[in-house]
mmCIF file of C-alpha atoms in Angstrom:
data_model
loop_
_atom_site.group_PDB
_atom_site.id
_atom_site.type_symbol
_atom_site.label_atom_id
_atom_site.label_comp_id
_atom_site.label_asym_id
_atom_site.label_seq_id
_atom_site.Cartn_x
_atom_site.Cartn_y
_atom_site.Cartn_z
ATOM 1 C CA MET A 10 -16.682 -17.541 -46.564
ATOM 2 C CA MET A 11 -16.033 -20.580 -44.845
ATOM 3 C CA LYS A 12 -12.248 -19.424 -44.409
ATOM 4 C CA SER A 13 -13.767 -15.984 -42.513
ATOM 5 C CA ILE A 14 -16.064 -18.336 -40.401
ATOM 6 C CA ILE A 15 -13.329 -20.610 -38.899
ATOM 7 C CA SER A 16 -11.132 -17.516 -38.359
ATOM 8 C CA LEU A 17 -13.781 -15.869 -36.511
ATOM 9 C CA SER A 18 -14.304 -19.264 -34.415
ATOM 10 C CA ILE A 19 -10.645 -19.453 -33.750
ATOM 11 C CA VAL A 20 -10.653 -15.938 -32.327
ATOM 12 C CA LEU A 21 -13.685 -16.200 -30.288
ATOM 13 C CA PHE A 22 -12.010 -19.716 -28.922
ATOM 14 C CA PHE A 23 -8.936 -17.922 -27.949
ATOM 15 C CA GLN A 24 -11.217 -15.105 -26.322
ATOM 16 C CA CYS A 25 -13.109 -17.267 -24.249
ATOM 17 C CA SER A 26 -9.983 -19.518 -23.372
ATOM 18 C CA ILE A 27 -8.468 -15.799 -21.984
ATOM 19 C CA ALA A 28 -11.728 -15.152 -20.109
ATOM 20 C CA PHE A 29 -11.666 -18.451 -18.357
ATOM 21 C CA ALA A 30 -8.084 -18.446 -17.651
ATOM 22 C CA GLN A 31 -8.499 -15.112 -15.971
ATOM 23 C CA GLU A 32 -11.424 -16.216 -14.163
ATOM 24 C CA ASN A 33 -9.730 -19.217 -13.093
ATOM 25 C CA MET A 34 -7.156 -17.132 -11.535
ATOM 26 C CA LEU A 35 -9.749 -15.156 -9.217
ATOM 27 C CA CYS A 36 -9.594 -15.871 -5.444
ATOM 28 C CA GLN A 37 -13.081 -14.931 -4.056
ATOM 29 C CA GLY A 38 -14.783 -14.788 -0.846
ATOM 30 C CA ALA A 39 -13.787 -18.028 1.444
ATOM 31 C CA TYR A 40 -11.770 -19.471 -1.133
ATOM 32 C CA TRP A 41 -10.155 -22.221 1.002
ATOM 33 C CA THR A 42 -11.470 -23.663 4.241
ATOM 34 C CA GLU A 43 -9.822 -22.392 7.450
ATOM 35 C CA ASP A 44 -7.680 -25.519 7.762
ATOM 36 C CA GLU A 45 -6.531 -25.450 4.088
ATOM 37 C CA GLY A 46 -5.503 -21.619 4.918
ATOM 38 C CA ALA A 47 -3.687 -22.750 7.827
ATOM 39 C CA ILE A 48 -1.924 -25.298 5.714
ATOM 40 C CA PHE A 49 -0.771 -22.847 3.026
ATOM 41 C CA MET A 50 0.608 -20.550 5.924
ATOM 42 C CA LYS A 51 2.720 -23.430 7.270
ATOM 43 C CA GLN A 52 3.680 -24.643 3.871
ATOM 44 C CA THR A 53 4.681 -20.990 2.638
ATOM 45 C CA ALA A 54 6.579 -20.102 6.007
ATOM 46 C CA SER A 55 8.801 -23.107 5.054
ATOM 47 C CA THR A 56 9.964 -21.820 2.057
ATOM 48 C CA TRP A 57 11.808 -18.651 3.195
ATOM 49 C CA THR A 58 14.513 -18.274 6.169
ATOM 50 C CA SER A 59 15.902 -14.700 5.568
ATOM 51 C CA GLN A 60 14.801 -11.086 4.919
ATOM 52 C CA ALA A 61 16.479 -11.481 1.625
ATOM 53 C CA GLU A 62 14.295 -14.556 0.459
ATOM 54 C CA TRP A 63 11.244 -13.279 2.080
ATOM 55 C CA GLU A 64 11.618 -9.982 -0.255
ATOM 56 C CA LYS A 65 12.202 -12.441 -3.100
ATOM 57 C CA ARG A 66 8.838 -13.444 -2.522
ATOM 58 C CA ALA A 67 7.391 -10.034 -1.879
ATOM 59 C CA GLU A 68 8.657 -8.784 -5.045
ATOM 60 C CA VAL A 69 6.580 -11.668 -6.637
ATOM 61 C CA ILE A 70 3.354 -10.712 -4.831
ATOM 62 C CA ARG A 71 3.801 -7.173 -5.082
ATOM 63 C CA LYS A 72 4.059 -7.718 -8.971
ATOM 64 C CA GLY A 73 1.179 -10.145 -8.715
ATOM 65 C CA ILE A 74 -1.256 -7.302 -7.292
ATOM 66 C CA ILE A 75 0.074 -4.772 -9.872
ATOM 67 C CA GLU A 76 -0.409 -6.848 -12.808
ATOM 68 C CA GLY A 77 -3.515 -8.398 -11.801
ATOM 69 C CA MET A 78 -5.420 -5.131 -10.902
ATOM 70 C CA LYS A 79 -3.657 -3.504 -14.306
ATOM 71 C CA LEU A 80 -3.023 -0.627 -12.019
ATOM 72 C CA GLU A 81 -0.424 0.528 -14.393
ATOM 73 C CA GLN A 82 -3.047 0.855 -17.117
ATOM 74 C CA MET A 83 -4.501 4.027 -15.181
ATOM 75 C CA PRO A 84 -3.515 7.352 -16.322
ATOM 76 C CA ALA A 85 -0.603 9.319 -14.839
ATOM 77 C CA ARG A 86 -1.518 10.784 -11.609
ATOM 78 C CA THR A 87 -0.806 14.301 -12.967
ATOM 79 C CA THR A 88 -4.350 15.603 -13.314
ATOM 80 C CA PRO A 89 -4.760 18.769 -11.169
ATOM 81 C CA PHE A 90 -6.804 17.951 -7.980
ATOM 82 C CA ASN A 91 -9.341 21.049 -8.711
ATOM 83 C CA THR A 92 -10.096 20.575 -5.026
ATOM 84 C CA ILE A 93 -13.815 21.366 -4.027
ATOM 85 C CA ILE A 94 -14.065 22.552 -0.084
ATOM 86 C CA HIS A 95 -16.952 23.949 1.423
ATOM 87 C CA SER A 96 -19.093 23.519 4.744
ATOM 88 C CA THR A 97 -15.981 24.244 7.108
ATOM 89 C CA ARG A 98 -17.191 23.638 10.789
ATOM 90 C CA GLU A 99 -15.517 24.034 14.015
ATOM 91 C CA MET A 100 -16.037 21.293 16.352
ATOM 92 C CA ASP A 101 -14.905 20.370 20.030
ATOM 93 C CA GLY A 102 -11.122 20.320 19.273
ATOM 94 C CA TYR A 103 -11.328 19.463 15.348
ATOM 95 C CA ILE A 104 -12.368 20.983 12.112
ATOM 96 C CA VAL A 105 -14.606 19.046 9.482
ATOM 97 C CA GLU A 106 -15.054 20.096 5.749
ATOM 98 C CA ASN A 107 -16.766 18.475 2.932
ATOM 99 C CA ILE A 108 -14.231 17.714 0.117
ATOM 100 C CA ALA A 109 -13.886 16.589 -3.423
ATOM 101 C CA ILE A 110 -10.790 16.107 -5.417
ATOM 102 C CA GLU A 111 -10.223 15.107 -9.130
ATOM 103 C CA SER A 112 -8.933 11.750 -9.412
ATOM 104 C CA PHE A 113 -8.381 11.484 -13.335
ATOM 105 C CA PRO A 114 -10.151 13.966 -15.669
ATOM 106 C CA GLY A 115 -13.803 13.827 -15.011
ATOM 107 C CA PHE A 116 -13.734 11.402 -12.200
ATOM 108 C CA PHE A 117 -13.887 12.453 -8.334
ATOM 109 C CA ILE A 118 -12.966 11.196 -5.049
ATOM 110 C CA THR A 119 -15.455 12.362 -2.413
ATOM 111 C CA GLY A 120 -15.348 12.695 1.100
ATOM 112 C CA ASN A 121 -14.477 14.890 4.336
ATOM 113 C CA LEU A 122 -11.469 16.495 5.672
ATOM 114 C CA TYR A 123 -10.967 16.183 9.434
ATOM 115 C CA ARG A 124 -8.438 18.687 10.673
ATOM 116 C CA PRO A 125 -6.942 19.790 14.183
ATOM 117 C CA LEU A 126 -8.731 22.934 15.573
ATOM 118 C CA ASN A 127 -5.506 23.818 17.310
ATOM 119 C CA PRO A 128 -2.630 22.067 15.553
ATOM 120 C CA ALA A 129 0.881 21.931 16.805
ATOM 121 C CA PRO A 130 2.424 25.492 15.987
ATOM 122 C CA PHE A 131 5.654 25.493 13.856
ATOM 123 C CA THR A 132 5.117 21.794 12.851
ATOM 124 C CA LYS A 133 3.220 19.906 10.058
ATOM 125 C CA SER A 134 0.752 17.333 10.771
ATOM 126 C CA PRO A 135 0.360 13.625 10.491
ATOM 127 C CA ALA A 136 -2.264 12.733 7.863
ATOM 128 C CA ILE A 137 -4.378 9.633 7.930
ATOM 129 C CA LEU A 138 -6.371 7.888 5.471
ATOM 130 C CA SER A 139 -9.752 6.704 6.919
ATOM 131 C CA VAL A 140 -11.464 3.976 4.804
ATOM 132 C CA HIS A 141 -14.850 2.799 5.121
ATOM 133 C CA GLY A 142 -15.888 -1.079 4.613
ATOM 134 C CA HIS A 143 -19.463 -2.192 2.925
ATOM 135 C CA GLY A 144 -22.708 -0.820 3.939
ATOM 136 C CA PRO A 145 -25.203 1.811 3.011
ATOM 137 C CA ASP A 146 -22.920 4.960 2.877
ATOM 138 C CA LEU A 147 -20.719 4.542 5.848
ATOM 139 C CA ARG A 148 -18.984 7.479 5.271
ATOM 140 C CA PHE A 149 -21.830 9.091 7.149
ATOM 141 C CA GLY A 150 -21.816 6.617 9.782
ATOM 142 C CA GLU A 151 -20.888 6.609 13.601
ATOM 143 C CA SER A 152 -17.633 4.544 13.410
ATOM 144 C CA MET A 153 -16.036 6.565 10.467
ATOM 145 C CA GLN A 154 -17.160 10.005 11.958
ATOM 146 C CA THR A 155 -15.891 9.095 15.424
ATOM 147 C CA ARG A 156 -12.786 7.963 14.602
ATOM 148 C CA SER A 157 -11.904 10.570 12.140
ATOM 149 C CA ALA A 158 -12.777 13.183 14.465
ATOM 150 C CA ALA A 159 -10.863 11.691 16.994
ATOM 151 C CA PHE A 160 -7.751 11.278 14.939
ATOM 152 C CA ALA A 161 -7.867 15.051 14.328
ATOM 153 C CA ARG A 162 -8.348 16.109 17.855
ATOM 154 C CA MET A 163 -5.059 13.979 18.234
ATOM 155 C CA GLY A 164 -3.427 16.123 15.786
ATOM 156 C CA ALA A 165 -3.876 14.738 12.118
ATOM 157 C CA VAL A 166 -5.237 15.542 8.957
ATOM 158 C CA VAL A 167 -7.689 13.152 8.176
ATOM 159 C CA PHE A 168 -9.301 12.241 4.552
ATOM 160 C CA ALA A 169 -12.415 9.897 5.216
ATOM 161 C CA TYR A 170 -13.365 9.185 1.651
ATOM 162 C CA ASP A 171 -16.058 7.478 -0.066
ATOM 163 C CA MET A 172 -15.926 3.742 -1.829
ATOM 164 C CA ILE A 173 -16.878 4.250 -5.114
ATOM 165 C CA GLY A 174 -20.627 3.576 -5.484
ATOM 166 C CA TYR A 175 -21.333 4.916 -2.072
ATOM 167 C CA GLY A 176 -22.086 8.517 -0.582
ATOM 168 C CA ASP A 177 -21.261 11.048 -3.280
ATOM 169 C CA SER A 178 -19.249 8.737 -5.229
ATOM 170 C CA LYS A 179 -22.100 7.617 -7.505
ATOM 171 C CA GLN A 180 -20.512 8.066 -11.140
ATOM 172 C CA VAL A 181 -19.998 4.328 -11.180
ATOM 173 C CA ASP A 182 -21.713 1.617 -9.730
ATOM 174 C CA HIS A 183 -19.911 -0.004 -6.812
ATOM 175 C CA LYS A 184 -19.364 -3.423 -8.433
ATOM 176 C CA ILE A 185 -18.082 -1.950 -11.835
ATOM 177 C CA PRO A 186 -15.628 -4.735 -13.063
ATOM 178 C CA ILE A 187 -12.405 -2.371 -12.054
ATOM 179 C CA ALA A 188 -13.906 -1.282 -8.907
ATOM 180 C CA LEU A 189 -10.369 -2.540 -7.122
ATOM 181 C CA THR A 190 -8.358 -0.759 -9.643
ATOM 182 C CA LEU A 191 -10.290 2.363 -8.918
ATOM 183 C CA GLN A 192 -10.199 2.215 -5.670
ATOM 184 C CA THR A 193 -6.301 1.516 -5.189
ATOM 185 C CA TYR A 194 -5.654 4.513 -7.781
ATOM 186 C CA ASN A 195 -8.069 6.559 -5.863
ATOM 187 C CA SER A 196 -6.141 6.003 -2.435
ATOM 188 C CA GLN A 197 -3.047 6.697 -4.454
ATOM 189 C CA ARG A 198 -4.557 9.874 -5.308
ATOM 190 C CA VAL A 199 -5.664 10.830 -1.780
ATOM 191 C CA ILE A 200 -2.186 10.227 -0.693
ATOM 192 C CA ASP A 201 -0.951 12.543 -3.553
ATOM 193 C CA TYR A 202 -3.462 15.164 -2.345
ATOM 194 C CA LEU A 203 -2.781 15.048 1.538
ATOM 195 C CA ILE A 204 1.570 15.209 0.847
ATOM 196 C CA SER A 205 0.687 18.633 -1.550
ATOM 197 C CA ARG A 206 -1.001 20.109 1.504
ATOM 198 C CA PRO A 207 1.202 22.677 3.382
ATOM 199 C CA ASP A 208 0.130 21.421 6.607
ATOM 200 C CA VAL A 209 0.860 17.558 6.393
ATOM 201 C CA ASP A 210 4.137 15.967 7.026
ATOM 202 C CA PRO A 211 4.852 13.553 4.020
ATOM 203 C CA GLU A 212 6.666 11.259 6.435
ATOM 204 C CA ARG A 213 3.878 10.697 8.536
ATOM 205 C CA ILE A 214 1.261 9.182 6.620
ATOM 206 C CA GLY A 215 -1.084 6.377 8.030
ATOM 207 C CA VAL A 216 -4.281 4.404 6.863
ATOM 208 C CA THR A 217 -7.097 2.406 8.522
ATOM 209 C CA GLY A 218 -10.318 0.750 7.434
ATOM 210 C CA GLU A 219 -12.208 -1.837 8.701
ATOM 211 C CA SER A 220 -13.764 -4.808 6.077
ATOM 212 C CA GLY A 221 -13.546 -4.005 2.700
ATOM 213 C CA GLY A 222 -11.691 -0.590 4.061
ATOM 214 C CA GLY A 223 -9.234 -3.191 5.561
ATOM 215 C CA THR A 224 -8.575 -4.744 2.225
ATOM 216 C CA GLN A 225 -7.955 -1.609 0.653
ATOM 217 C CA SER A 226 -5.774 -0.644 3.842
ATOM 218 C CA ILE A 227 -3.213 -3.413 3.303
ATOM 219 C CA LEU A 228 -3.257 -2.976 -0.420
ATOM 220 C CA ILE A 229 -2.422 0.668 -0.381
ATOM 221 C CA THR A 230 0.103 -0.073 2.025
ATOM 222 C CA ALA A 231 1.770 -2.994 0.140
ATOM 223 C CA LEU A 232 1.794 -0.851 -3.169
ATOM 224 C CA ASP A 233 2.596 2.372 -1.772
ATOM 225 C CA SER A 234 5.910 3.192 0.261
ATOM 226 C CA ARG A 235 4.432 6.740 1.461
ATOM 227 C CA ILE A 236 2.196 4.979 4.159
ATOM 228 C CA LYS A 237 4.105 4.665 7.137
ATOM 229 C CA VAL A 238 1.862 3.229 9.697
ATOM 230 C CA SER A 239 -1.305 0.979 8.905
ATOM 231 C CA ALA A 240 -4.063 -0.761 10.830
ATOM 232 C CA PRO A 241 -6.407 -2.893 9.055
ATOM 233 C CA VAL A 242 -9.328 -3.992 10.963
ATOM 234 C CA VAL A 243 -11.407 -7.240 11.131
ATOM 235 C CA MET A 244 -10.356 -8.102 7.455
ATOM 236 C CA VAL A 245 -6.899 -10.275 7.519
ATOM 237 C CA SER A 246 -7.535 -13.857 6.948
ATOM 238 C CA ALA A 247 -5.742 -16.891 5.799
ATOM 239 C CA TYR A 248 -8.704 -18.282 3.845
ATOM 240 C CA PHE A 249 -10.911 -15.516 3.331
ATOM 241 C CA PHE A 250 -9.894 -13.357 0.539
ATOM 242 C CA GLY A 251 -12.671 -10.557 0.487
ATOM 243 C CA GLY A 252 -16.520 -11.175 -0.884
ATOM 244 C CA CYS A 253 -16.770 -7.988 -3.264
ATOM 245 C CA THR A 254 -15.497 -7.259 -6.691
ATOM 246 C CA CYS A 255 -13.605 -4.421 -5.221
ATOM 247 C CA GLU A 256 -11.542 -6.641 -3.121
ATOM 248 C CA SER A 257 -11.051 -10.132 -4.993
ATOM 249 C CA GLY A 258 -12.645 -9.169 -8.297
ATOM 250 C CA MET A 259 -9.380 -9.251 -10.090
ATOM 251 C CA PRO A 260 -6.730 -11.710 -10.246
ATOM 252 C CA ILE A 261 -4.123 -10.468 -7.651
ATOM 253 C CA HIS A 262 -4.021 -13.454 -5.195
ATOM 254 C CA LYS A 263 -3.147 -15.997 -7.943
ATOM 255 C CA SER A 264 -1.444 -15.959 -11.399
ATOM 256 C CA ALA A 265 0.653 -18.657 -13.509
ATOM 257 C CA ASP A 266 3.611 -17.779 -11.511
ATOM 258 C CA HIS A 267 2.264 -17.315 -7.635
ATOM 259 C CA GLN A 268 -0.214 -17.798 -5.003
ATOM 260 C CA THR A 269 -0.928 -15.839 -1.899
ATOM 261 C CA ASN A 270 -3.391 -14.380 0.190
ATOM 262 C CA ASN A 271 -4.367 -11.467 2.563
ATOM 263 C CA VAL A 272 -1.873 -12.498 5.301
ATOM 264 C CA GLU A 273 1.211 -12.253 2.875
ATOM 265 C CA ILE A 274 -0.245 -9.010 1.381
ATOM 266 C CA ALA A 275 -0.705 -7.487 4.616
ATOM 267 C CA ALA A 276 2.667 -8.532 5.610
ATOM 268 C CA LEU A 277 4.286 -6.444 2.701
ATOM 269 C CA ALA A 278 3.983 -3.752 5.186
ATOM 270 C CA ALA A 279 7.062 -4.767 6.942
ATOM 271 C CA PRO A 280 9.095 -3.286 8.576
ATOM 272 C CA ARG A 281 6.956 -0.434 8.730
ATOM 273 C CA PRO A 282 4.484 -0.308 11.750
ATOM 274 C CA MET A 283 1.186 -2.345 11.665
ATOM 275 C CA LEU A 284 -1.709 -3.274 14.085
ATOM 276 C CA LEU A 285 -4.068 -5.989 12.888
ATOM 277 C CA VAL A 286 -7.336 -5.769 14.876
ATOM 278 C CA SER A 287 -9.454 -8.748 14.945
ATOM 279 C CA ASP A 288 -12.473 -10.592 16.402
ATOM 280 C CA GLY A 289 -13.996 -13.795 17.252
ATOM 281 C CA GLY A 290 -17.016 -13.348 15.149
ATOM 282 C CA ASP A 291 -15.884 -13.209 11.663
ATOM 283 C CA TRP A 292 -13.101 -14.606 9.446
ATOM 284 C CA THR A 293 -10.409 -12.944 11.571
ATOM 285 C CA LYS A 294 -11.245 -15.403 14.532
ATOM 286 C CA ASN A 295 -7.689 -17.550 14.097
ATOM 287 C CA ASN A 296 -5.484 -14.276 13.992
ATOM 288 C CA PRO A 297 -3.603 -14.950 17.195
ATOM 289 C CA ARG A 298 -2.935 -18.826 15.968
ATOM 290 C CA ILE A 299 -2.574 -18.603 12.384
ATOM 291 C CA GLU A 300 -2.475 -15.086 11.052
ATOM 292 C CA PHE A 301 -0.399 -13.331 13.145
ATOM 293 C CA PRO A 302 2.426 -15.720 13.676
ATOM 294 C CA TYR A 303 3.134 -15.859 10.122
ATOM 295 C CA VAL A 304 3.235 -11.558 9.873
ATOM 296 C CA GLN A 305 5.586 -11.745 13.173
ATOM 297 C CA LYS A 306 7.939 -14.151 11.114
ATOM 298 C CA VAL A 307 8.046 -11.440 8.266
ATOM 299 C CA TYR A 308 8.943 -8.750 10.786
ATOM 300 C CA SER A 309 11.319 -10.876 12.521
ATOM 301 C CA ALA A 310 13.011 -11.417 9.590
ATOM 302 C CA TYR A 311 13.584 -7.269 9.542
ATOM 303 C CA GLN A 312 14.438 -7.408 13.347
ATOM 304 C CA ALA A 313 11.642 -5.428 13.901
ATOM 305 C CA GLU A 314 8.796 -7.781 15.914
ATOM 306 C CA SER A 315 8.091 -4.327 17.892
ATOM 307 C CA ARG A 316 6.493 -2.857 15.116
ATOM 308 C CA VAL A 317 3.844 -5.312 14.396
ATOM 309 C CA ASP A 318 0.756 -6.042 16.986
ATOM 310 C CA ASN A 319 -2.640 -7.948 17.113
ATOM 311 C CA VAL A 320 -5.321 -6.864 18.961
ATOM 312 C CA HIS A 321 -7.636 -9.618 19.061
ATOM 313 C CA LEU A 322 -11.365 -9.196 20.621
ATOM 314 C CA ALA A 323 -12.614 -12.697 20.852
ATOM 315 C CA GLY A 324 -15.923 -11.809 22.455
ATOM 316 C CA GLU A 325 -16.872 -9.060 19.614
ATOM 317 C CA ARG A 326 -18.002 -9.230 16.053
ATOM 318 C CA HIS A 327 -17.470 -7.349 12.533
ATOM 319 C CA ASP A 328 -17.238 -4.022 13.109
ATOM 320 C CA TYR A 329 -15.014 -0.778 13.920
ATOM 321 C CA GLY A 330 -16.322 0.027 17.004
ATOM 322 C CA LYS A 331 -15.312 1.686 19.994
ATOM 323 C CA ASN A 332 -13.237 -1.244 21.701
ATOM 324 C CA LYS A 333 -11.419 -1.773 18.280
ATOM 325 C CA ARG A 334 -10.997 2.116 17.762
ATOM 326 C CA ALA A 335 -9.081 2.553 21.243
ATOM 327 C CA PRO A 336 -5.985 0.377 20.486
ATOM 328 C CA VAL A 337 -5.828 2.128 17.150
ATOM 329 C CA TYR A 338 -5.799 5.444 18.826
ATOM 330 C CA ASN A 339 -2.938 4.405 20.965
ATOM 331 C CA PHE A 340 -0.937 2.673 17.892
ATOM 332 C CA PHE A 341 -1.274 5.676 15.789
ATOM 333 C CA GLY A 342 -0.257 8.027 18.746
ATOM 334 C CA HIS A 343 2.631 6.152 19.278
ATOM 335 C CA TYR A 344 3.860 5.877 15.866
ATOM 336 C CA LEU A 345 2.599 8.823 14.015
ATOM 337 C CA GLY A 346 3.463 11.135 16.732
ATOM 338 C CA LEU A 347 -0.173 11.825 17.720
ATOM 339 C CA ASN A 348 -1.487 13.105 21.194
ATOM 340 C CA ALA A 349 -4.057 10.553 22.288
ATOM 341 C CA GLY A 350 -3.919 12.315 25.779
ATOM 342 C CA ARG A 351 -6.297 15.050 23.721
ATOM 343 C CA ILE A 352 -9.093 12.586 23.995
ATOM 344 C CA PRO A 353 -10.637 12.615 27.476
ATOM 345 C CA TYR A 354 -9.943 9.448 29.246
ATOM 346 C CA GLN A 355 -11.789 7.850 32.031
ATOM 347 C CA ASP A 356 -11.955 4.013 32.321
ATOM 348 C CA GLY A 357 -11.610 4.070 28.575
ATOM 349 C CA PHE A 358 -11.517 6.784 25.782
ATOM 350 C CA ASP A 359 -14.369 8.959 26.048
ATOM 351 C CA GLU A 360 -15.514 9.939 22.549
ATOM 352 C CA SER A 361 -18.364 11.976 23.455
ATOM 353 C CA PHE A 362 -17.018 15.211 22.237
ATOM 354 C CA VAL A 363 -17.714 14.156 18.794
ATOM 355 C CA SER A 364 -20.909 15.666 17.307
ATOM 356 C CA LEU A 365 -22.268 13.258 14.763
ATOM 357 C CA LEU A 366 -23.564 15.211 11.678
ATOM 358 C CA SER A 367 -26.065 14.170 9.199
ATOM 359 C CA SER A 368 -25.647 12.682 5.504
ATOM 360 C CA ASP A 369 -26.810 16.000 4.343
ATOM 361 C CA GLU A 370 -24.619 17.943 5.936
ATOM 362 C CA LEU A 371 -21.595 15.880 5.297
ATOM 363 C CA ARG A 372 -22.398 15.575 1.364
ATOM 364 C CA VAL A 373 -20.043 17.270 -1.044
ATOM 365 C CA PHE A 374 -22.600 17.450 -3.876
ATOM 366 C CA ASN A 375 -25.817 19.094 -3.421
ATOM 367 C CA GLU A 376 -28.002 21.702 -5.282
ATOM 368 C CA LYS A 377 -25.801 24.618 -3.931
ATOM 369 C CA ASN A 378 -22.762 22.513 -4.519
ATOM 370 C CA PRO A 379 -23.380 20.394 -7.959
ATOM 371 C CA MET A 380 -21.190 17.921 -9.493
ATOM 372 C CA PRO A 381 -18.980 19.380 -11.948
ATOM 373 C CA ALA A 382 -20.541 19.345 -15.409
ATOM 374 C CA HIS A 383 -17.459 17.475 -16.875
ATOM 375 C CA ALA A 384 -18.014 14.754 -14.642
ATOM 376 C CA LEU A 385 -17.830 11.257 -16.245
ATOM 377 C CA LYS A 386 -21.267 9.475 -16.043
ATOM 378 C CA GLY A 387 -21.651 5.681 -15.734
ATOM 379 C CA ASP A 388 -19.545 2.309 -15.665
ATOM 380 C CA VAL A 389 -19.492 2.312 -19.574
ATOM 381 C CA GLU A 390 -18.485 6.170 -19.915
ATOM 382 C CA VAL A 391 -15.679 5.831 -17.208
ATOM 383 C CA MET A 392 -14.153 2.618 -18.818
ATOM 384 C CA GLU A 393 -14.495 3.885 -22.328
ATOM 385 C CA PHE A 394 -12.683 6.970 -21.067
ATOM 386 C CA LEU A 395 -9.783 4.882 -19.417
ATOM 387 C CA ASN A 396 -9.857 3.076 -22.666
ATOM 388 C CA TRP A 397 -10.196 -0.230 -20.509
ATOM 389 C CA LYS A 398 -9.308 -3.513 -22.168
#
């Protein structure tokens, strides 16, 4: 009896030690001060001088992300999409539809699909992942609708999808412990779906999002080479690592073998085109002086300085407003081959052609279109299905 108690105590001790070790590897929120973040950038920049040396570091960082979020524990991405599309509406230069696809058996990605009303003939369209930040059901918000509609009018097929726990994606709580993994896997599945469409050019896929959507933008770009152009908005910071479970709730920035931050994760986009949008009212306020020079150094190692840019709006705060959308329109227009001239322009882009729809109009699941009966329900059921350990 005493031997069993001792054995159980040893097991519990090691379980607690492992849990503590993992917790100790988390870099959450404002993990460093601004000055500590700047020092890390200087010190890390001094450790490599060539493309080859950066790529060795990049391999360590990418491995740390994959292992930290246990992405390889997710199912193989072979589940049929079982696509649900309804409520097709023709608007001024674009089409909007309500869509859901099956990410893995019983788990759905929900959102809206925006398409050009008059796509270029005899050619496939670029596609864009439109990712929102934290807030009450922001897929239905003005910024998400406006930029998605504008990209579609410019000629792109746009998938605007919910963060888990928001909008129609209520199968789990947003702060489920594996939120970071689920959202990144969902983004991979959105790419899978887009490139499966006969109207999409798989070589012209972009991603953009603000705040927590900016975090997802840099992560999916870092991990998936099918993303060719990215525009993370109001997120990339040397000292702030993301304040939510879906951004920093798993040990992707630190392990026994490495320490990194979101600047280096963003830089994993190189040499693919990337636009950083920052402002003076949040953790991106130092972008021109601290974060962007490091990213420039990475692109310089590839002789690709022209492909990265920073638009800094010192007089603005944390959002994806009109002045932040405008440079993304131009950037995606240039690198994805979209036609920004399709958006009326008079002393700035005129977005008044966009008709904002209500949340009820944009919802995928309702009385007429209920969630499929085999849908998983709740955090426990989803984690048990995934056999998450």
